[in-house]
GROMACS .gro file of C-alpha atoms in nm:
model
  331
    1MET     CA    1   7.658   7.824  15.216
    2MET     CA    2   7.757   7.512  15.030
    3ASP     CA    3   8.111   7.508  14.899
    4GLU     CA    4   8.054   7.567  14.527
    5ARG     CA    5   8.334   7.323  14.446
    6GLN     CA    6   8.111   7.042  14.575
    7GLY     CA    7   7.897   7.082  14.262
    8SER     CA    8   7.525   7.079  14.211
    9PHE     CA    9   7.287   6.788  14.252
   10GLU     CA   10   7.304   6.739  13.877
   11ASP     CA   11   7.675   6.669  13.913
   12ILE     CA   12   7.609   6.436  14.204
   13ILE     CA   13   7.362   6.217  14.017
   14GLY     CA   14   7.580   6.227  13.715
   15THR     CA   15   7.818   5.993  13.901
   16GLY     CA   16   7.602   5.696  13.812
   17ASN     CA   17   7.526   5.597  14.170
   18LEU     CA   18   7.170   5.728  14.182
   19GLY     CA   19   7.090   5.591  14.527
   20ARG     CA   20   7.393   5.749  14.687
   21GLY     CA   21   7.327   6.066  14.489
   22LEU     CA   22   6.973   6.093  14.623
   23MET     CA   23   7.095   6.045  14.979
   24THR     CA   24   7.355   6.316  14.926
   25LEU     CA   25   7.089   6.547  14.781
   26CYS     CA   26   6.874   6.507  15.091
   27ALA     CA   27   7.167   6.603  15.310
   28VAL     CA   28   7.257   6.900  15.091
   29LEU     CA   29   6.903   7.035  15.080
   30ALA     CA   30   6.861   6.991  15.453
   31LEU     CA   31   7.180   7.173  15.546
   32ALA     CA   32   7.253   7.431  15.280
   33ALA     CA   33   7.123   7.651  15.005
   34CYS     CA   34   7.321   7.786  14.715
   35SER     CA   35   7.310   8.069  14.465
   36ALA     CA   36   7.129   8.052  14.133
   37THR     CA   37   7.456   8.060  13.936
   38ASP     CA   38   7.831   8.075  13.971
   39VAL     CA   39   7.862   8.350  13.709
   40PRO     CA   40   8.014   8.656  13.884
   41THR     CA   41   7.821   8.980  13.921
   42ASP     CA   42   7.921   9.344  13.893
   43VAL     CA   43   7.756   9.686  13.909
   44ALA     CA   44   7.589   9.778  13.579
   45ASP     CA   45   7.792  10.003  13.353
   46ARG     CA   46   7.484  10.198  13.243
   47GLY     CA   47   7.167  10.346  13.394
   48GLU     CA   48   7.087  10.620  13.643
   49SER     CA   49   6.838  10.621  13.928
   50VAL     CA   50   6.528  10.835  13.867
   51SER     CA   51   6.186  10.889  14.021
   52VAL     CA   52   5.869  10.708  13.923
   53GLU     CA   53   5.729  11.041  13.805
   54ALA     CA   54   6.021  11.084  13.566
   55ALA     CA   55   5.958  10.742  13.415
   56PHE     CA   56   5.599  10.830  13.326
   57GLU     CA   57   5.652  11.198  13.242
   58ASN     CA   58   5.629  11.149  12.865
   59ILE     CA   59   5.426  10.829  12.861
   60ALA     CA   60   5.176  10.960  12.604
   61ALA     CA   61   5.444  11.050  12.350
   62PRO     CA   62   5.595  10.794  12.111
   63GLY     CA   63   5.956  10.710  12.185
   64PRO     CA   64   6.261  10.630  11.974
   65ILE     CA   65   6.280  10.254  12.034
   66ARG     CA   66   6.165  10.005  11.772
   67PHE     CA   67   5.978   9.725  11.952
   68GLU     CA   68   5.920   9.362  11.858
   69LYS     CA   69   5.757   9.090  12.067
   70LEU     CA   70   5.845   8.742  11.944
   71GLU     CA   71   5.725   8.400  12.055
   72SER     CA   72   6.035   8.188  12.104
   73ALA     CA   73   5.863   7.869  12.223
   74THR     CA   74   5.543   7.719  12.356
   75TRP     CA   75   5.522   7.514  12.675
   76SER     CA   76   5.282   7.361  12.925
   77VAL     CA   77   5.329   7.378  13.303
   78PRO     CA   78   5.117   7.347  13.620
   79LEU     CA   79   4.892   7.647  13.676
   80SER     CA   80   4.962   7.633  14.052
   81GLY     CA   81   5.316   7.751  13.983
   82LEU     CA   82   5.199   8.037  13.764
   83LEU     CA   83   4.909   8.160  13.977
   84ASN     CA   84   4.832   8.170  14.349
   85LEU     CA   85   4.529   7.942  14.353
   86ASP     CA   86   4.474   8.015  14.724
   87HIS     CA   87   4.406   8.381  14.651
   88PRO     CA   88   4.043   8.469  14.734
   89LYS     CA   89   3.978   8.578  14.375
   90ALA     CA   90   4.110   8.250  14.237
   91ARG     CA   91   3.899   8.053  14.483
   92ALA     CA   92   3.590   8.257  14.404
   93ALA     CA   93   3.644   8.191  14.034
   94GLY     CA   94   3.668   7.818  14.102
   95ILE     CA   95   4.010   7.791  13.940
   96GLU     CA   96   4.178   7.455  13.998
   97ASP     CA   97   4.522   7.330  13.913
   98ARG     CA   98   4.577   7.209  13.559
   99GLU     CA   99   4.839   7.205  13.287
  100GLU     CA  100   4.843   7.557  13.144
  101ASP     CA  101   4.959   7.642  12.792
  102ILE     CA  102   5.211   7.925  12.793
  103SER     CA  103   5.464   8.093  12.566
  104ILE     CA  104   5.825   8.196  12.610
  105TYR     CA  105   5.878   8.544  12.468
  106THR     CA  106   6.175   8.752  12.379
  107TYR     CA  107   6.152   9.123  12.307
  108VAL     CA  108   6.376   9.303  12.059
  109LEU     CA  109   6.439   9.668  12.142
  110THR     CA  110   6.631   9.864  11.881
  111HIS     CA  111   6.752  10.206  11.994
  112PRO     CA  112   6.866  10.452  11.724
  113THR     CA  113   7.204  10.514  11.888
  114GLU     CA  114   7.250  10.243  12.154
  115GLY     CA  115   7.183   9.947  11.926
  116MET     CA  116   6.976   9.630  11.945
  117PHE     CA  117   6.895   9.465  12.278
  118LEU     CA  118   6.691   9.167  12.389
  119VAL     CA  119   6.466   9.167  12.693
  120ASP     CA  120   6.503   8.811  12.820
  121ALA     CA  121   6.726   8.575  12.631
  122GLY     CA  122   6.481   8.379  12.418
  123VAL     CA  123   6.559   8.020  12.318
  124SER     CA  124   6.858   7.889  12.123
  125GLU     CA  125   6.862   7.661  11.821
  126SER     CA  126   6.998   7.384  12.045
  127PHE     CA  127   6.642   7.333  12.174
  128ARG     CA  128   6.522   7.234  11.827
  129GLY     CA  129   6.566   6.862  11.896
  130ASP     CA  130   6.420   6.631  12.156
  131GLU     CA  131   6.697   6.684  12.410
  132ASN     CA  132   6.938   6.961  12.506
  133ALA     CA  133   7.268   6.867  12.665
  134ASP     CA  134   7.263   7.178  12.886
  135ILE     CA  135   6.946   7.065  13.066
  136SER     CA  136   7.004   6.796  13.327
  137TRP     CA  137   6.790   6.485  13.334
  138LEU     CA  138   6.637   6.592  13.665
  139VAL     CA  139   6.550   6.944  13.552
  140SER     CA  140   6.410   6.811  13.225
  141LYS     CA  141   6.173   6.577  13.406
  142VAL     CA  142   6.065   6.818  13.680
  143MET     CA  143   6.012   7.108  13.439
  144ASN     CA  144   5.832   6.903  13.172
  145MET     CA  145   6.085   6.999  12.908
  146ASP     CA  146   5.935   6.745  12.667
  147ALA     CA  147   5.643   6.986  12.629
  148LEU     CA  148   5.863   7.278  12.519
  149LYS     CA  149   5.838   7.340  12.145
  150LEU     CA  150   6.076   7.583  11.978
  151LYS     CA  151   5.902   7.836  11.754
  152ARG     CA  152   6.173   8.090  11.674
  153SER     CA  153   6.533   8.059  11.787
  154ASN     CA  154   6.772   8.345  11.851
  155ARG     CA  155   6.967   8.228  11.548
  156GLU     CA  156   6.658   8.292  11.336
  157ILE     CA  157   6.594   8.626  11.507
  158LEU     CA  158   6.948   8.743  11.432
  159ALA     CA  159   6.920   8.626  11.071
  160ALA     CA  160   6.598   8.825  11.033
  161HIS     CA  161   6.789   9.132  11.150
  162ASP     CA  162   7.071   9.081  10.899
  163GLU     CA  163   7.300   8.956  11.176
  164GLN     CA  164   7.292   9.296  11.348
  165ALA     CA  165   7.510   9.286  11.657
  166ILE     CA  166   7.337   9.236  11.990
  167ALA     CA  167   7.439   9.521  12.220
  168GLY     CA  168   7.312   9.345  12.532
  169VAL     CA  169   7.043   9.143  12.707
  170PHE     CA  170   6.818   9.287  12.978
  171LEU     CA  171   6.692   8.999  13.192
  172THR     CA  172   6.370   9.025  13.387
  173HIS     CA  173   6.512   8.749  13.609
  174ILE     CA  174   6.740   8.448  13.595
  175HIS     CA  175   6.495   8.157  13.591
  176LEU     CA  176   6.583   7.892  13.334
  177ASP     CA  177   6.306   7.975  13.088
  178HIS     CA  178   6.439   8.329  13.059
  179VAL     CA  179   6.804   8.236  12.986
  180MET     CA  180   6.769   7.961  12.724
  181GLY     CA  181   6.898   8.158  12.427
  182PHE     CA  182   7.257   8.253  12.504
  183ASP     CA  183   7.403   7.968  12.302
  184ASP     CA  184   7.300   8.156  11.985
  185LEU     CA  185   7.449   8.487  12.102
  186PRO     CA  186   7.812   8.602  12.085
  187GLU     CA  187   8.031   8.517  12.380
  188GLY     CA  188   8.066   8.806  12.623
  189THR     CA  189   7.738   8.976  12.527
  190PRO     CA  190   7.661   9.224  12.810
  191VAL     CA  191   7.384   9.094  13.038
  192TYR     CA  192   7.192   9.304  13.292
  193LEU     CA  193   6.956   9.198  13.571
  194GLY     CA  194   6.814   9.303  13.906
  195PRO     CA  195   7.013   9.306  14.231
  196GLY     CA  196   7.046   8.981  14.421
  197ASP     CA  197   6.887   8.765  14.153
  198ALA     CA  198   7.200   8.564  14.080
  199GLN     CA  199   7.319   8.535  14.441
  200TYR     CA  200   6.986   8.456  14.606
  201ALA     CA  201   7.036   8.138  14.807
  202ALA     CA  202   6.773   7.866  14.780
  203ALA     CA  203   6.775   7.492  14.835
  204THR     CA  204   6.621   7.433  14.492
  205HIS     CA  205   6.927   7.588  14.330
  206ALA     CA  206   7.120   7.276  14.429
  207ALA     CA  207   6.916   7.103  14.160
  208THR     CA  208   6.916   7.381  13.899
  209ARG     CA  209   7.247   7.566  13.928
  210GLY     CA  210   7.440   7.330  13.704
  211THR     CA  211   7.184   7.374  13.427
  212THR     CA  212   7.178   7.751  13.476
  213ASP     CA  213   7.556   7.771  13.459
  214ARG     CA  214   7.565   7.572  13.135
  215LEU     CA  215   7.298   7.796  12.980
  216LEU     CA  216   7.508   8.098  13.084
  217ALA     CA  217   7.838   7.949  12.964
  218LYS     CA  218   7.895   8.236  12.718
  219VAL     CA  219   7.824   8.502  12.983
  220ASP     CA  220   8.139   8.625  13.156
  221ARG     CA  221   7.961   8.841  13.416
  222LEU     CA  222   7.616   8.962  13.513
  223GLN     CA  223   7.567   9.337  13.558
  224GLU     CA  224   7.323   9.438  13.831
  225TRP     CA  225   7.104   9.748  13.825
  226THR     CA  226   7.148   9.989  14.115
  227PHE     CA  227   6.803  10.086  14.242
  228ASN     CA  228   6.771  10.363  14.497
  229ASP     CA  229   6.459  10.467  14.689
  230GLY     CA  230   6.263  10.533  14.370
  231LYS     CA  231   6.319  10.174  14.254
  232VAL     CA  232   6.355  10.298  13.896
  233VAL     CA  233   6.655  10.321  13.661
  234ASP     CA  234   6.669  10.519  13.336
  235VAL     CA  235   6.861  10.259  13.135
  236PHE     CA  236   6.994  10.474  12.849
  237GLY     CA  237   6.972  10.808  13.027
  238ASP     CA  238   6.740  10.955  12.763
  239GLY     CA  239   6.398  10.863  12.899
  240SER     CA  240   6.333  10.587  12.645
  241LEU     CA  241   6.371  10.276  12.864
  242PHE     CA  242   6.318  10.232  13.237
  243ALA     CA  243   6.383   9.939  13.471
  244PHE     CA  244   6.164   9.891  13.780
  245HIS     CA  245   6.268   9.674  14.075
  246ALA     CA  246   5.969   9.450  14.157
  247PRO     CA  247   6.099   9.167  14.380
  248GLY     CA  248   5.900   8.871  14.503
  249HIS     CA  249   5.888   8.620  14.220
  250THR     CA  250   6.266   8.640  14.245
  251ALA     CA  251   6.487   8.867  14.452
  252GLY     CA  252   6.580   9.089  14.161
  253LEU     CA  253   6.278   9.069  13.933
  254THR     CA  254   6.287   9.366  13.697
  255VAL     CA  255   6.003   9.515  13.493
  256TYR     CA  256   6.091   9.723  13.184
  257LEU     CA  257   5.894  10.018  13.048
  258ALA     CA  258   5.993  10.109  12.692
  259ARG     CA  259   5.882  10.421  12.505
  260THR     CA  260   5.862  10.298  12.148
  261THR     CA  261   5.748  10.404  11.805
  262ARG     CA  262   5.437  10.193  11.879
  263GLY     CA  263   5.375  10.360  12.214
  264ALA     CA  264   5.464  10.257  12.569
  265GLN     CA  265   5.533   9.887  12.629
  266LEU     CA  266   5.543   9.737  12.980
  267ILE     CA  267   5.742   9.412  12.986
  268MET     CA  268   5.669   9.244  13.318
  269GLY     CA  269   5.864   8.922  13.311
  270ASP     CA  270   5.703   8.698  13.572
  271LEU     CA  271   5.566   8.973  13.791
  272THR     CA  272   5.255   8.798  13.662
  273HIS     CA  273   5.275   8.500  13.429
  274THR     CA  274   4.921   8.494  13.302
  275ARG     CA  275   4.653   8.707  13.143
  276TRP     CA  276   4.407   8.625  13.425
  277GLY     CA  277   4.666   8.707  13.690
  278TRP     CA  278   4.719   9.058  13.554
  279GLU     CA  279   4.353   9.133  13.491
  280ASN     CA  280   4.258   9.021  13.843
  281GLY     CA  281   4.566   9.137  14.032
  282VAL     CA  282   4.661   8.786  14.147
  283GLU     CA  283   5.029   8.712  14.197
  284PRO     CA  284   5.221   8.400  14.084
  285GLY     CA  285   5.202   8.074  14.277
  286SER     CA  286   5.464   7.826  14.391
  287TYR     CA  287   5.730   7.940  14.144
  288SER     CA  288   5.789   8.258  14.348
  289VAL     CA  289   6.047   8.279  14.627
  290ASP     CA  290   5.839   8.528  14.830
  291GLY     CA  291   5.466   8.519  14.763
  292PRO     CA  292   5.360   8.814  14.982
  293ARG     CA  293   5.631   9.037  14.837
  294SER     CA  294   5.535   8.926  14.488
  295ALA     CA  295   5.178   9.037  14.560
  296GLU     CA  296   5.303   9.375  14.684
  297SER     CA  297   5.514   9.430  14.372
  298LEU     CA  298   5.227   9.334  14.141
  299ALA     CA  299   4.994   9.572  14.325
  300TRP     CA  300   5.254   9.850  14.296
  301ILE     CA  301   5.305   9.812  13.921
  302LYS     CA  302   4.932   9.774  13.863
  303SER     CA  303   4.869  10.094  14.060
  304LEU     CA  304   5.121  10.280  13.844
  305VAL     CA  305   4.948  10.166  13.526
  306ASP     CA  306   4.609  10.265  13.667
  307THR     CA  307   4.744  10.606  13.774
  308TYR     CA  308   4.928  10.700  13.456
  309ASP     CA  309   4.700  10.525  13.207
  310PRO     CA  310   4.350  10.540  13.357
  311ALA     CA  311   4.182  10.496  13.018
  312GLY     CA  312   4.399  10.195  12.937
  313ASP     CA  313   4.503  10.321  12.594
  314LEU     CA  314   4.861  10.439  12.651
  315ILE     CA  315   5.053  10.140  12.788
  316ALA     CA  316   5.058   9.795  12.627
  317VAL     CA  317   5.105   9.539  12.906
  318HIS     CA  318   5.296   9.214  12.851
  319PRO     CA  319   5.265   8.942  13.120
  320GLY     CA  320   5.545   8.689  13.142
  321HIS     CA  321   5.396   8.395  12.955
  322GLN     CA  322   5.063   8.493  12.804
  323SER     CA  323   4.956   8.788  12.591
  324LEU     CA  324   4.666   9.020  12.659
  325GLU     CA  325   4.411   9.074  12.384
  326GLY     CA  326   4.559   9.319  12.137
  327ALA     CA  327   4.914   9.252  12.256
  328THR     CA  328   4.990   8.938  12.059
  329PRO     CA  329   5.340   8.863  11.931
  330GLY     CA  330   5.461   8.988  11.597
  331ARG     CA  331   5.687   9.234  11.426
   0.00000   0.00000   0.00000
């Protein structure tokens, strides 16, 4: 484990000696991996473990949560990161790598007694301009940040809700495009995510951790769900919102099932990024830390939807970065 005081690669190349920085990066990546962020973690202060059956027991009945799916930004990234192009179905379909248009979504869940929560952190107003100081030069180039176009910032979302207090943020995972909105949220807003997501050690984190830490500067700690054998947590304890542990894309990837006034809503994060990936059961590509496990998790969640909604009219499914027909963003 790299001593965190040594800093990330972003800090290294920020010294101005790019050549020496690149040499140091090679040594760091060859010898060590580091966590996704330095923000400390703790056990979540809410949620209780339940069975899968309990999560779907009342799936046909409307729930108490008011649901909104909002498009925070548009973007364009390589399809090979979003979709496993080596999967037999992708090969049979003749799908080749290309720049794929995607969206960054945030979901507003308003519970009658628990308050207003976001699923994933959206995008802050600081991304309105051409550059954002929180994103390192390296990350900006590698992740094609020039293609990201802000559509609706968290500042605008809060204003549309009469500045109602945010009770917390439920992250599907800690990748950069899911934590870009904290700058517009109050400092110390409770943040919840799956186990091991923040601490998972990877060589690529040497290049991204500095950016992640800056995006999480207002977050004092990350609260991790405790999943037992059932891999499901009843978030509020009233059967209105469930968290499912579906690792593979990241170690702690979490899928959320909300029972809302508009019916059941399945928010998948990047269990599958794309419409085609969900419809054909093909897992994400190179952006996942564990491709085979990602495929297993996708197959598991897809089997649950097929089992508890065989007619396909009870559960609205929301892939990470594209919408299915009939599940487009809007209030």
